[in-house]
């Protein structure tokens, strides 16, 4: 046209982006051709127009199409909802290449912008969800949105864990083959004042293309451009300089024609007689000009493949500096992805343990702490058990297991529990600031405490010995009775011979029992039998009693003090120096790996020292420096590791605890070396286990996170806030000092204290029982005596006698009574007749 001297008044450029678009921009800028373009891009996105001056901007004009403005609503939603991660998917309706850097620029939101491949939608959304993205924005046609939502429903991605925002330039409502779900639906709405004009355009020009807003935009842009040029020509505003054109062949890079008197921009801004079809043009500058239109926001709810409800909650004035106008802001506030994090735990009381009554299925110190953190940061979480219920160790191939593996493979967002911070773990996962003090490994042993017993003095001898002593007592008593009864030299068979002796004792069965019992006391048994055979039995019993009493006394003293004489184990060194107590950690535990590595390091140091000592290349002076009297390399852990291997490693904590409880005493049996938390907790809830010595290899506890996790700073802030508020200190008091499972164990006896009443009080019970038995027998004696006396009186009253006869009977009765009472009766004492 230029070569034919028929230059165009205007270049109307409808290229979107890419090489063709930049070619048009290059030619129009170089040749000074008035151009109105509808290409996509914001300020300085049009490369060939990036450096045009203010004069050139008056006739090189860019008007952004609606589908270049609509994506800006994503920025406003992200800012309002404080969204930290977003997946943005788009189809051919939209051009997003230039928005990768600018759409969410200067906003702390991790985002991915990707084009939709209709043949791989399911693969795309699965991949995005595995990237821990929970906020989805879909820009596209209604058909594309339907396909994406259907695949999301199939993959269970329409749950409240995720927030879906679907944005279209089409008219009409969305559809979805979704079982259930809720999405934020955004679409353009024409202004009522322009609806009649849009209807006329559709009917006259048979517009049936989609999206309608884009079709009407291009129609209005072309019409307004033509009307603007026509108006300028009619009014004589088209400058004469516009006749000066150069061709591409004439262009040398510096001879672009100057169009200082061409102000197409001002003319384009003026209103014309023709009404716009969708909305008026708002001309600001290149990259920021467009038509003015509204987008309406709806909350759409689906159930059983049908739209259950569609509720309008507000509008958005399309533009680059617009804001959301919400009629129902509370619904917008609730429409966020429920920030639900996956928390993987390792069960260890009292930090974490299963509790069916707790909403999360677990309870404990860490669970309550996590509830506080979730409340501070405004998120929810689900709990799952770590693989193998283990914290995680690295094998010889460098592979991890347990909780660490779950975090590394992104199966969980947060690792919760008594997780120690270790250098090897920090190389594959991240940790928050510590939430718990330094905790190491400790030794658990059977308690040396022996519960008190009132009849402890009886336990000095075994039950079989007591039975034998009783049998010997009864047999000896019976033998004394038999020998005294049948021996011709006993007192009862030879009374005349011993009539002048002061002691006249007949060894009846009762007297024999009494003699044998009192012979065992310092009081003695009294008069011995007169016959030699009886004395031999008595002497034998005395010898037997002497030995039994001496043995009992010695054993009682030892029995009450033996626990005080035991040398307790108070450290790992004490444990390593003795041989009566075996010790080992749980197989595969962090404690076992600690001792294994410590032994390996000692071995390595020994090899280094040995190589140095045997190095023939050393000079005599250097060799003399290595000549030392003491062994310079410790083998402490080497010996401990060997002892553990000989003992064998328990397969579980329960097995280790059972072995400790089977120990004979605190100095003979098995000692468990493990996590100090486990040791302290079992000491807390039981009275037969005790923690020994100081903790060693101490490390703090923290939360585990994926490497580079954006949660780290938030969790650090929350933990420090809980520390400052002393909330964690309150939790420690609750789960340790005031734990409901804690046992009130008696304090161990102080060796400086004497024997307590609790251990010797049985002897007082013996006295009380003896006194009580004596009182009972006294009552029985009195009862029988009273009954016998009443019987004699009835006999006298029942026989009629003469006064003299009655007196004689009474006298006999009195004599009999006197004899029984060992009381003399005066012969001159007479009862009156008839009394």
mmCIF file of C-alpha atoms in Angstrom, residues 34-276:
data_model
loop_
_atom_site.group_PDB
_atom_site.id
_atom_site.type_symbol
_atom_site.label_atom_id
_atom_site.label_comp_id
_atom_site.label_asym_id
_atom_site.label_seq_id
_atom_site.Cartn_x
_atom_site.Cartn_y
_atom_site.Cartn_z
ATOM 1 C CA UNK A 34 -0.978 4.525 13.296
ATOM 2 C CA UNK A 35 -1.896 1.255 14.965
ATOM 3 C CA UNK A 36 -4.537 0.043 17.388
ATOM 4 C CA UNK A 37 -3.767 -3.418 18.692
ATOM 5 C CA UNK A 38 -5.695 -5.891 20.841
ATOM 6 C CA UNK A 39 -2.634 -7.951 21.669
ATOM 7 C CA UNK A 40 -2.203 -9.523 25.105
ATOM 8 C CA UNK A 41 0.273 -8.077 27.564
ATOM 9 C CA UNK A 42 0.703 -5.498 30.264
ATOM 10 C CA UNK A 43 3.152 -2.636 30.537
ATOM 11 C CA UNK A 44 6.417 -3.326 28.656
ATOM 12 C CA UNK A 45 5.239 -6.787 27.629
ATOM 13 C CA UNK A 46 5.136 -5.771 23.958
ATOM 14 C CA UNK A 47 8.823 -6.073 23.183
ATOM 15 C CA UNK A 48 8.876 -3.966 20.005
ATOM 16 C CA UNK A 49 6.850 -1.188 21.632
ATOM 17 C CA UNK A 50 8.744 -1.313 24.918
ATOM 18 C CA UNK A 51 10.827 1.802 24.212
ATOM 19 C CA UNK A 52 8.365 4.003 22.315
ATOM 20 C CA UNK A 53 8.201 7.610 23.526
ATOM 21 C CA UNK A 54 5.194 9.664 24.582
ATOM 22 C CA UNK A 55 4.562 11.014 21.077
ATOM 23 C CA UNK A 56 4.552 7.524 19.608
ATOM 24 C CA UNK A 57 2.175 6.324 22.314
ATOM 25 C CA UNK A 58 -0.429 8.733 20.892
ATOM 26 C CA UNK A 59 -0.792 6.719 17.678
ATOM 27 C CA UNK A 60 0.605 3.314 18.712
ATOM 28 C CA UNK A 61 -2.263 2.234 21.008
ATOM 29 C CA UNK A 62 -2.867 -1.050 22.830
ATOM 30 C CA UNK A 63 -6.326 -2.066 24.086
ATOM 31 C CA UNK A 64 -6.322 -5.282 26.153
ATOM 32 C CA UNK A 65 -9.027 -7.830 25.331
ATOM 33 C CA UNK A 66 -11.316 -9.010 28.177
ATOM 34 C CA UNK A 67 -9.602 -12.395 28.453
ATOM 35 C CA UNK A 68 -6.371 -10.538 29.251
ATOM 36 C CA UNK A 69 -8.091 -8.626 32.054
ATOM 37 C CA UNK A 70 -10.100 -11.461 33.597
ATOM 38 C CA UNK A 71 -7.066 -13.334 35.071
ATOM 39 C CA UNK A 72 -6.351 -10.269 37.227
ATOM 40 C CA UNK A 73 -9.196 -11.320 39.521
ATOM 41 C CA UNK A 74 -6.935 -14.132 40.705
ATOM 42 C CA UNK A 75 -4.564 -11.598 42.213
ATOM 43 C CA UNK A 76 -7.385 -9.855 44.077
ATOM 44 C CA UNK A 77 -8.735 -13.165 45.435
ATOM 45 C CA UNK A 78 -5.286 -14.312 46.533
ATOM 46 C CA UNK A 79 -4.650 -11.040 48.369
ATOM 47 C CA UNK A 80 -8.035 -11.000 50.058
ATOM 48 C CA UNK A 81 -8.021 -14.671 51.074
ATOM 49 C CA UNK A 82 -4.344 -14.639 52.047
ATOM 50 C CA UNK A 83 -3.697 -17.688 49.891
ATOM 51 C CA UNK A 84 -0.177 -19.085 50.226
ATOM 52 C CA UNK A 85 -0.212 -21.574 47.340
ATOM 53 C CA UNK A 86 -2.094 -21.743 44.061
ATOM 54 C CA UNK A 87 -2.340 -23.872 40.931
ATOM 55 C CA UNK A 88 -3.550 -21.843 37.917
ATOM 56 C CA UNK A 89 -4.809 -23.851 34.932
ATOM 57 C CA UNK A 90 -5.976 -22.298 31.652
ATOM 58 C CA UNK A 91 -7.181 -23.331 28.221
ATOM 59 C CA UNK A 92 -7.020 -21.681 24.768
ATOM 60 C CA UNK A 93 -9.514 -18.964 25.780
ATOM 61 C CA UNK A 94 -6.718 -17.301 27.700
ATOM 62 C CA UNK A 95 -3.116 -16.346 27.029
ATOM 63 C CA UNK A 96 -0.997 -16.577 30.156
ATOM 64 C CA UNK A 97 2.586 -16.674 28.940
ATOM 65 C CA UNK A 98 3.227 -13.062 29.862
ATOM 66 C CA UNK A 99 1.592 -13.473 33.306
ATOM 67 C CA UNK A 100 3.928 -16.091 34.742
ATOM 68 C CA UNK A 101 5.974 -13.415 36.489
ATOM 69 C CA UNK A 102 3.567 -10.522 36.804
ATOM 70 C CA UNK A 103 0.218 -11.994 37.864
ATOM 71 C CA UNK A 104 1.220 -12.682 41.500
ATOM 72 C CA UNK A 105 4.311 -10.495 41.603
ATOM 73 C CA UNK A 106 5.287 -9.265 45.094
ATOM 74 C CA UNK A 107 2.799 -11.644 46.731
ATOM 75 C CA UNK A 108 4.114 -14.423 48.976
ATOM 76 C CA UNK A 109 2.212 -17.154 47.182
ATOM 77 C CA UNK A 110 3.785 -20.282 45.797
ATOM 78 C CA UNK A 111 2.102 -20.787 42.433
ATOM 79 C CA UNK A 112 2.233 -22.855 39.288
ATOM 80 C CA UNK A 113 0.636 -21.680 36.009
ATOM 81 C CA UNK A 114 0.045 -24.435 33.476
ATOM 82 C CA UNK A 115 -1.933 -24.914 30.268
ATOM 83 C CA UNK A 116 -4.680 -27.541 30.318
ATOM 84 C CA UNK A 117 -4.118 -30.637 28.207
ATOM 85 C CA UNK A 118 -7.624 -32.009 27.713
ATOM 86 C CA UNK A 119 -6.264 -35.488 27.139
ATOM 87 C CA UNK A 120 -4.327 -35.530 30.414
ATOM 88 C CA UNK A 121 -6.452 -33.529 32.840
ATOM 89 C CA UNK A 122 -6.490 -36.280 35.480
ATOM 90 C CA UNK A 123 -2.701 -36.621 35.375
ATOM 91 C CA UNK A 124 -2.248 -32.855 35.624
ATOM 92 C CA UNK A 125 -4.426 -32.343 38.697
ATOM 93 C CA UNK A 126 -2.926 -35.366 40.450
ATOM 94 C CA UNK A 127 0.541 -33.991 39.851
ATOM 95 C CA UNK A 128 -0.463 -30.564 41.163
ATOM 96 C CA UNK A 129 -2.030 -32.061 44.289
ATOM 97 C CA UNK A 130 1.158 -34.005 44.970
ATOM 98 C CA UNK A 131 2.955 -30.658 44.986
ATOM 99 C CA UNK A 132 0.912 -29.752 48.078
ATOM 100 C CA UNK A 133 -1.166 -27.190 46.188
ATOM 101 C CA UNK A 134 -4.649 -26.885 47.654
ATOM 102 C CA UNK A 135 -5.979 -23.739 45.926
ATOM 103 C CA UNK A 136 -6.956 -24.283 42.292
ATOM 104 C CA UNK A 137 -7.885 -21.613 39.730
ATOM 105 C CA UNK A 138 -9.300 -22.791 36.401
ATOM 106 C CA UNK A 139 -9.520 -20.306 33.517
ATOM 107 C CA UNK A 140 -11.383 -21.634 30.512
ATOM 108 C CA UNK A 141 -14.578 -22.373 28.691
ATOM 109 C CA UNK A 142 -17.530 -23.953 30.451
ATOM 110 C CA UNK A 143 -16.722 -27.247 28.724
ATOM 111 C CA UNK A 144 -13.134 -27.182 29.972
ATOM 112 C CA UNK A 145 -14.263 -26.299 33.495
ATOM 113 C CA UNK A 146 -16.738 -29.195 33.475
ATOM 114 C CA UNK A 147 -14.021 -31.666 32.458
ATOM 115 C CA UNK A 148 -11.569 -30.397 35.087
ATOM 116 C CA UNK A 149 -14.108 -30.479 37.929
ATOM 117 C CA UNK A 150 -15.278 -33.956 36.930
ATOM 118 C CA UNK A 151 -11.734 -35.302 37.081
ATOM 119 C CA UNK A 152 -11.128 -33.504 40.359
ATOM 120 C CA UNK A 153 -14.211 -35.173 41.829
ATOM 121 C CA UNK A 154 -13.016 -38.585 40.680
ATOM 122 C CA UNK A 155 -9.709 -37.980 42.463
ATOM 123 C CA UNK A 156 -11.436 -36.781 45.663
ATOM 124 C CA UNK A 157 -10.051 -33.269 45.212
ATOM 125 C CA UNK A 158 -13.341 -31.426 45.731
ATOM 126 C CA UNK A 159 -13.271 -31.998 49.464
ATOM 127 C CA UNK A 160 -13.035 -29.103 51.903
ATOM 128 C CA UNK A 161 -9.290 -29.614 51.964
ATOM 129 C CA UNK A 162 -9.155 -27.875 48.576
ATOM 130 C CA UNK A 163 -10.553 -24.596 47.260
ATOM 131 C CA UNK A 164 -11.622 -24.474 43.610
ATOM 132 C CA UNK A 165 -12.115 -21.173 41.750
ATOM 133 C CA UNK A 166 -13.452 -21.495 38.187
ATOM 134 C CA UNK A 167 -13.354 -18.413 35.968
ATOM 135 C CA UNK A 168 -14.816 -18.190 32.501
ATOM 136 C CA UNK A 169 -15.535 -15.606 29.806
ATOM 137 C CA UNK A 170 -18.597 -17.598 28.714
ATOM 138 C CA UNK A 171 -22.183 -16.920 29.594
ATOM 139 C CA UNK A 172 -24.254 -19.558 31.305
ATOM 140 C CA UNK A 173 -23.774 -21.835 34.290
ATOM 141 C CA UNK A 174 -21.205 -24.495 34.982
ATOM 142 C CA UNK A 175 -21.955 -28.201 35.042
ATOM 143 C CA UNK A 176 -20.100 -31.042 36.678
ATOM 144 C CA UNK A 177 -20.404 -34.798 37.038
ATOM 145 C CA UNK A 178 -19.544 -34.421 40.697
ATOM 146 C CA UNK A 179 -20.840 -36.489 43.561
ATOM 147 C CA UNK A 180 -20.466 -33.493 45.847
ATOM 148 C CA UNK A 181 -18.424 -30.337 46.019
ATOM 149 C CA UNK A 182 -18.398 -26.568 46.286
ATOM 150 C CA UNK A 183 -16.672 -24.125 43.937
ATOM 151 C CA UNK A 184 -16.371 -20.378 43.498
ATOM 152 C CA UNK A 185 -17.764 -19.631 40.043
ATOM 153 C CA UNK A 186 -16.930 -16.331 38.298
ATOM 154 C CA UNK A 187 -18.335 -15.147 34.965
ATOM 155 C CA UNK A 188 -18.803 -11.797 33.162
ATOM 156 C CA UNK A 189 -22.163 -10.024 33.187
ATOM 157 C CA UNK A 190 -23.157 -7.303 30.700
ATOM 158 C CA UNK A 191 -24.324 -3.986 32.043
ATOM 159 C CA UNK A 192 -28.114 -3.590 31.734
ATOM 160 C CA UNK A 193 -27.723 -0.295 29.808
ATOM 161 C CA UNK A 194 -25.911 -2.082 27.004
ATOM 162 C CA UNK A 195 -27.939 -5.287 26.812
ATOM 163 C CA UNK A 196 -30.235 -3.967 24.052
ATOM 164 C CA UNK A 197 -27.281 -2.947 21.915
ATOM 165 C CA UNK A 198 -25.606 -6.347 22.373
ATOM 166 C CA UNK A 199 -28.809 -8.122 21.355
ATOM 167 C CA UNK A 200 -29.017 -6.022 18.176
ATOM 168 C CA UNK A 201 -25.407 -6.860 17.280
ATOM 169 C CA UNK A 202 -26.047 -10.587 17.777
ATOM 170 C CA UNK A 203 -29.133 -10.504 15.566
ATOM 171 C CA UNK A 204 -27.803 -8.261 12.832
ATOM 172 C CA UNK A 205 -24.386 -9.843 12.458
ATOM 173 C CA UNK A 206 -25.432 -13.374 13.505
ATOM 174 C CA UNK A 207 -22.906 -13.620 16.319
ATOM 175 C CA UNK A 208 -22.932 -17.127 17.719
ATOM 176 C CA UNK A 209 -19.289 -17.483 18.643
ATOM 177 C CA UNK A 210 -17.972 -17.902 22.167
ATOM 178 C CA UNK A 211 -17.029 -16.275 24.332
ATOM 179 C CA UNK A 212 -19.514 -13.557 23.453
ATOM 180 C CA UNK A 213 -17.661 -10.899 25.432
ATOM 181 C CA UNK A 214 -14.590 -11.390 23.257
ATOM 182 C CA UNK A 215 -16.594 -11.274 20.033
ATOM 183 C CA UNK A 216 -18.389 -8.083 21.065
ATOM 184 C CA UNK A 217 -15.055 -6.577 22.173
ATOM 185 C CA UNK A 218 -13.477 -7.025 18.747
ATOM 186 C CA UNK A 219 -16.629 -5.698 17.087
ATOM 187 C CA UNK A 220 -16.666 -2.614 19.303
ATOM 188 C CA UNK A 221 -12.907 -2.106 18.890
ATOM 189 C CA UNK A 222 -13.105 -2.186 15.103
ATOM 190 C CA UNK A 223 -16.193 0.008 15.007
ATOM 191 C CA UNK A 224 -14.769 2.572 17.403
ATOM 192 C CA UNK A 225 -11.449 2.624 15.535
ATOM 193 C CA UNK A 226 -13.200 3.252 12.216
ATOM 194 C CA UNK A 227 -15.474 5.895 13.708
ATOM 195 C CA UNK A 228 -12.490 7.629 15.307
ATOM 196 C CA UNK A 229 -10.549 7.806 12.012
ATOM 197 C CA UNK A 230 -13.671 8.930 10.114
ATOM 198 C CA UNK A 231 -14.363 11.650 12.667
ATOM 199 C CA UNK A 232 -10.793 12.911 12.478
ATOM 200 C CA UNK A 233 -10.951 13.008 8.687
ATOM 201 C CA UNK A 234 -14.270 14.826 8.675
ATOM 202 C CA UNK A 235 -13.090 17.382 11.208
ATOM 203 C CA UNK A 236 -9.785 17.939 9.446
ATOM 204 C CA UNK A 237 -7.842 16.548 12.370
ATOM 205 C CA UNK A 238 -5.860 14.162 10.198
ATOM 206 C CA UNK A 239 -2.481 15.889 9.801
ATOM 207 C CA UNK A 240 -0.823 16.598 6.457
ATOM 208 C CA UNK A 241 2.362 14.941 7.682
ATOM 209 C CA UNK A 242 0.598 11.610 7.382
ATOM 210 C CA UNK A 243 1.359 11.718 3.676
ATOM 211 C CA UNK A 244 5.040 11.133 4.460
ATOM 212 C CA UNK A 245 5.673 7.398 4.542
ATOM 213 C CA UNK A 246 8.706 5.264 4.049
ATOM 214 C CA UNK A 247 8.796 1.642 2.985
ATOM 215 C CA UNK A 248 10.589 -1.198 4.661
ATOM 216 C CA UNK A 249 13.251 -0.975 2.007
ATOM 217 C CA UNK A 250 13.859 2.678 2.851
ATOM 218 C CA UNK A 251 14.052 2.096 6.602
ATOM 219 C CA UNK A 252 17.591 2.208 7.996
ATOM 220 C CA UNK A 253 16.833 1.997 11.712
ATOM 221 C CA UNK A 254 16.895 5.727 12.417
ATOM 222 C CA UNK A 255 14.601 7.378 9.861
ATOM 223 C CA UNK A 256 11.213 6.573 11.371
ATOM 224 C CA UNK A 257 8.777 9.404 10.386
ATOM 225 C CA UNK A 258 7.799 11.739 13.199
ATOM 226 C CA UNK A 259 4.044 12.035 13.915
ATOM 227 C CA UNK A 260 4.124 14.780 16.516
ATOM 228 C CA UNK A 261 0.841 16.238 15.322
ATOM 229 C CA UNK A 262 -1.101 12.947 15.318
ATOM 230 C CA UNK A 263 -3.094 12.438 18.533
ATOM 231 C CA UNK A 264 -5.112 9.335 17.784
ATOM 232 C CA UNK A 265 -5.252 8.475 21.503
ATOM 233 C CA UNK A 266 -7.236 11.600 22.435
ATOM 234 C CA UNK A 267 -9.653 11.109 19.576
ATOM 235 C CA UNK A 268 -10.193 7.462 20.499
ATOM 236 C CA UNK A 269 -11.085 8.428 24.054
ATOM 237 C CA UNK A 270 -13.972 10.601 22.886
ATOM 238 C CA UNK A 271 -17.470 9.167 22.910
ATOM 239 C CA UNK A 272 -19.257 8.437 19.649
ATOM 240 C CA UNK A 273 -22.838 8.051 18.606
ATOM 241 C CA UNK A 274 -22.626 4.288 18.501
ATOM 242 C CA UNK A 275 -23.234 2.673 21.903
ATOM 243 C CA UNK A 276 -20.832 -0.096 22.958
#
